[in-house]
mmCIF file with all atom_site columns, C-alpha atoms in Angstrom:
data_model
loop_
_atom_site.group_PDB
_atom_site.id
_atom_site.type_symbol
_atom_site.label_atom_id
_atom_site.label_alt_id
_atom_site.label_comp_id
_atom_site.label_asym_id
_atom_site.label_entity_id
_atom_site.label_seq_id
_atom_site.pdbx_PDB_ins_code
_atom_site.Cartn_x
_atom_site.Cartn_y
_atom_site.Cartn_z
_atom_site.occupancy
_atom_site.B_iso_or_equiv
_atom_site.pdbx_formal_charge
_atom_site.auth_seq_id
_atom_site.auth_comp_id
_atom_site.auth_asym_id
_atom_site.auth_atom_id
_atom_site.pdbx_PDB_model_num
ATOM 1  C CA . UNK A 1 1  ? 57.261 83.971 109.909 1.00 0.00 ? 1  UNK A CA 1
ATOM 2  C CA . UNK A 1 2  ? 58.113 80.207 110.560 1.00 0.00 ? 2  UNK A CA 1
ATOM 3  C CA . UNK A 1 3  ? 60.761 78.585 111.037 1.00 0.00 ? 3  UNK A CA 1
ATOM 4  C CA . UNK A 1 4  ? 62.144 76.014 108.660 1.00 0.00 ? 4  UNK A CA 1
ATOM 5  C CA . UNK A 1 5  ? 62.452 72.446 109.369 1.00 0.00 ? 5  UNK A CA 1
ATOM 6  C CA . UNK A 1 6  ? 65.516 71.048 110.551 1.00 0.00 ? 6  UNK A CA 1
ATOM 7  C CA . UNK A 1 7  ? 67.288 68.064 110.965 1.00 0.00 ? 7  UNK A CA 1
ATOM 8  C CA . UNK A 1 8  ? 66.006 64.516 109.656 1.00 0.00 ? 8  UNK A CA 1
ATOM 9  C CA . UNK A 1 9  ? 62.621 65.725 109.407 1.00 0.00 ? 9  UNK A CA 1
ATOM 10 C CA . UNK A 1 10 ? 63.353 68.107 107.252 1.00 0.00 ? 10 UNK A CA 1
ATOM 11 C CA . UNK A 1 11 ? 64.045 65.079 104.586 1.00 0.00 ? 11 UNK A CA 1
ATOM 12 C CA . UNK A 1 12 ? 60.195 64.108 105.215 1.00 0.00 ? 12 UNK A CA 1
ATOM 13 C CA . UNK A 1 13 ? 58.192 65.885 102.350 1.00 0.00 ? 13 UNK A CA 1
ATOM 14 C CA . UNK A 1 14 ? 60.467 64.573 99.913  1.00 0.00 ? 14 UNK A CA 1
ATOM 15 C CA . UNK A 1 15 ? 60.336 60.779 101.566 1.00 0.00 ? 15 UNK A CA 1
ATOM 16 C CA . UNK A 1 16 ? 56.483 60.748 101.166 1.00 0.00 ? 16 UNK A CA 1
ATOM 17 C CA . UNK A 1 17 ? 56.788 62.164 97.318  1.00 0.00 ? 17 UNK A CA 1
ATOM 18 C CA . UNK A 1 18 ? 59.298 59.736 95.974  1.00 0.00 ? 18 UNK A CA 1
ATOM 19 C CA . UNK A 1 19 ? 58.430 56.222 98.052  1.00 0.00 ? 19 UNK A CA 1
ATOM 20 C CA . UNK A 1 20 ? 54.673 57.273 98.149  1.00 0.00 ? 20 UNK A CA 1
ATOM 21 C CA . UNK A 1 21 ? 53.598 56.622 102.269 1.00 0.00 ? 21 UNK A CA 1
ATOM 22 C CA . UNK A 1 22 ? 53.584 59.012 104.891 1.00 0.00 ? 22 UNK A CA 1
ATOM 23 C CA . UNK A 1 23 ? 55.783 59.137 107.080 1.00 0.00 ? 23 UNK A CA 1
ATOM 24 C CA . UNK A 1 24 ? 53.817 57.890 110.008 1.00 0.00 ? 24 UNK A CA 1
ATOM 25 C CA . UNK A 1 25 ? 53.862 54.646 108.034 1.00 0.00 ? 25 UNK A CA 1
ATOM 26 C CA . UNK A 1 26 ? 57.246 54.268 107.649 1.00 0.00 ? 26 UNK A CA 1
ATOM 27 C CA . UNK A 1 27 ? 57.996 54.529 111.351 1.00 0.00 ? 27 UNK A CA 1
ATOM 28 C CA . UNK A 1 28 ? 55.540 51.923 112.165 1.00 0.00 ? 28 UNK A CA 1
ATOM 29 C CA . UNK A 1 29 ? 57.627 49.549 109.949 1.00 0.00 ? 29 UNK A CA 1
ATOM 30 C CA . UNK A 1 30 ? 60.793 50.591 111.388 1.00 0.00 ? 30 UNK A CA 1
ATOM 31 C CA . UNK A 1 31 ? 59.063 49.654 115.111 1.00 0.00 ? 31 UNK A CA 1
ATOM 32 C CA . UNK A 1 32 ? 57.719 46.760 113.958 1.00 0.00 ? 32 UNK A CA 1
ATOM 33 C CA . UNK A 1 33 ? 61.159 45.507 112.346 1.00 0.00 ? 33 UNK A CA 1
ATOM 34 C CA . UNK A 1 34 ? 63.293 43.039 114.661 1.00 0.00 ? 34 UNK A CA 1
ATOM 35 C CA . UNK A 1 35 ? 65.980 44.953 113.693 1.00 0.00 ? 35 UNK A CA 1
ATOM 36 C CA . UNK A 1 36 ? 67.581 46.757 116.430 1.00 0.00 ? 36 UNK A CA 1
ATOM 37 C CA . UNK A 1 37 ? 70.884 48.492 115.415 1.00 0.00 ? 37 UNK A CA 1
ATOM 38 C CA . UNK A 1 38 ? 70.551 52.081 113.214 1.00 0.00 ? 38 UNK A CA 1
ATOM 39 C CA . UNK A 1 39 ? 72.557 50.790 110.568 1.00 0.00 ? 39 UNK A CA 1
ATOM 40 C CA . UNK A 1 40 ? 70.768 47.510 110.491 1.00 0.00 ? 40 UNK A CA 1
ATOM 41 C CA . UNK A 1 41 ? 67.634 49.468 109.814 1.00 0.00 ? 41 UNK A CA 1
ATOM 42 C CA . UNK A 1 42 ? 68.898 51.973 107.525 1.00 0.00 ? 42 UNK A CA 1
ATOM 43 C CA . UNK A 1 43 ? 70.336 48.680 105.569 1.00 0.00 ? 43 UNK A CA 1
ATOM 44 C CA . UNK A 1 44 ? 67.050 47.044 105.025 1.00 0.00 ? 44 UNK A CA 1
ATOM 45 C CA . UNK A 1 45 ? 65.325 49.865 104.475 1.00 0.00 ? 45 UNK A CA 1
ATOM 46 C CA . UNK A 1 46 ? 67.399 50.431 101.362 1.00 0.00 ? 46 UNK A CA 1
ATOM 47 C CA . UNK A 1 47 ? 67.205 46.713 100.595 1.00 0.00 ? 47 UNK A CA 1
ATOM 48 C CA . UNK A 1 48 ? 63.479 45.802 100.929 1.00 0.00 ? 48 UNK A CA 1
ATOM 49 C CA . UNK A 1 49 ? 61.693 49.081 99.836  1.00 0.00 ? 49 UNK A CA 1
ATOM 50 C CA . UNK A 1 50 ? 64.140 50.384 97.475  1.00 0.00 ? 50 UNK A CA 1
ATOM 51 C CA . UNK A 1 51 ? 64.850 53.625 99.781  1.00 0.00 ? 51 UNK A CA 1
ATOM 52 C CA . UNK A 1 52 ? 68.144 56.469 99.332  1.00 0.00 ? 52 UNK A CA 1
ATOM 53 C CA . UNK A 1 53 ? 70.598 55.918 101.884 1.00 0.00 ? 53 UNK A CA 1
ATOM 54 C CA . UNK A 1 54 ? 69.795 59.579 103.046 1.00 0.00 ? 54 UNK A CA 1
ATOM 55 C CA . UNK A 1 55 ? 66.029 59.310 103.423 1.00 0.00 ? 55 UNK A CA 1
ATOM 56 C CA . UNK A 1 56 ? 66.522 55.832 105.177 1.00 0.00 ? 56 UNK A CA 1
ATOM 57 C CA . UNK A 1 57 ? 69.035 57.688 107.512 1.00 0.00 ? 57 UNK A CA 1
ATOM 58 C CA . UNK A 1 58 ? 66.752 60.601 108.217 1.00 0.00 ? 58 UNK A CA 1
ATOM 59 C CA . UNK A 1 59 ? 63.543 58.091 108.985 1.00 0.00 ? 59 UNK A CA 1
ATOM 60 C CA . UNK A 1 60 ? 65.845 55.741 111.221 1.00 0.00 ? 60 UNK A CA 1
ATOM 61 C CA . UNK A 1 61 ? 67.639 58.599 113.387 1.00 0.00 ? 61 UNK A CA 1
ATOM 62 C CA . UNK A 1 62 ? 64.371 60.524 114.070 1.00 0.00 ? 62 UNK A CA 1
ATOM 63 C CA . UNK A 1 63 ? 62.354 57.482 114.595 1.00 0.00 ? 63 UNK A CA 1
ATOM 64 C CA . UNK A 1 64 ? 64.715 55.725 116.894 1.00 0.00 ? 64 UNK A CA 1
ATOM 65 C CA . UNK A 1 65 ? 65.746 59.445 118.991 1.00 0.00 ? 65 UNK A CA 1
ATOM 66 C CA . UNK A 1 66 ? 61.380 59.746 119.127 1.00 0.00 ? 66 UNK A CA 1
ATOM 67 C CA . UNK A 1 67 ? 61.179 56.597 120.628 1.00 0.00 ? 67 UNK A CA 1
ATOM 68 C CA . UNK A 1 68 ? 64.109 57.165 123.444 1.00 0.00 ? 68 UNK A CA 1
ATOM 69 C CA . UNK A 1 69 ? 62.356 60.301 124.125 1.00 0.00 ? 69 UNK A CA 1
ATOM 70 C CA . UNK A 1 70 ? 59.559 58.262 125.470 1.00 0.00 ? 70 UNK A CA 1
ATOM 71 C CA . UNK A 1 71 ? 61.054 55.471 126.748 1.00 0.00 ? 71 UNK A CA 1
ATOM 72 C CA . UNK A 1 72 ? 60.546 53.034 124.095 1.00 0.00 ? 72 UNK A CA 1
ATOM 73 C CA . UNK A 1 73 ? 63.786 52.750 122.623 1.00 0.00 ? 73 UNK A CA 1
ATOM 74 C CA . UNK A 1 74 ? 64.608 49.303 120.703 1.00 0.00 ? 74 UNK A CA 1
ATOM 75 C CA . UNK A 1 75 ? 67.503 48.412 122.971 1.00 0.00 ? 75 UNK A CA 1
ATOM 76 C CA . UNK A 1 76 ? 65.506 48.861 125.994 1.00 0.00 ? 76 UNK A CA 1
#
């Protein structure tokens, strides 16, 4: 038995069905954005590619807490 996704990643499958890129795309745009600030990102993420506040939410939190993990946050 496995266990069931949690958390932002959990809003993945349904990212990549409705706005039609994987996932591993999107977070390469959000690291290759200037933007620095969560709600910055989340914000043009909505405006520029037409994205749900809740799937540009999800992408954002587990994008930028992926990056911290290693070091590479966009503050640093």
């Amino acid at each position: 038995m496995t266990d069931a996704v949690k958390g932002p990643a959990s809003y993945f499958p349904s990212i990549e069905e409705k706005y039609g890129r994987p996932v591993a795309e999107w977070k390469d745009l959000i690291r290759a954005s200037p933007l620095t600030k969560h709600t910055e990102i989340v914000g043009w993420l909505k405006s520029e590619h037409g994205m749900g506040h809740g799937h540009a939410n999800a992408l954002v939190a587990h994008t930028l807490a992926e990056d911290k993990g290693k070091g590479k946050g966009k503050d640093k």
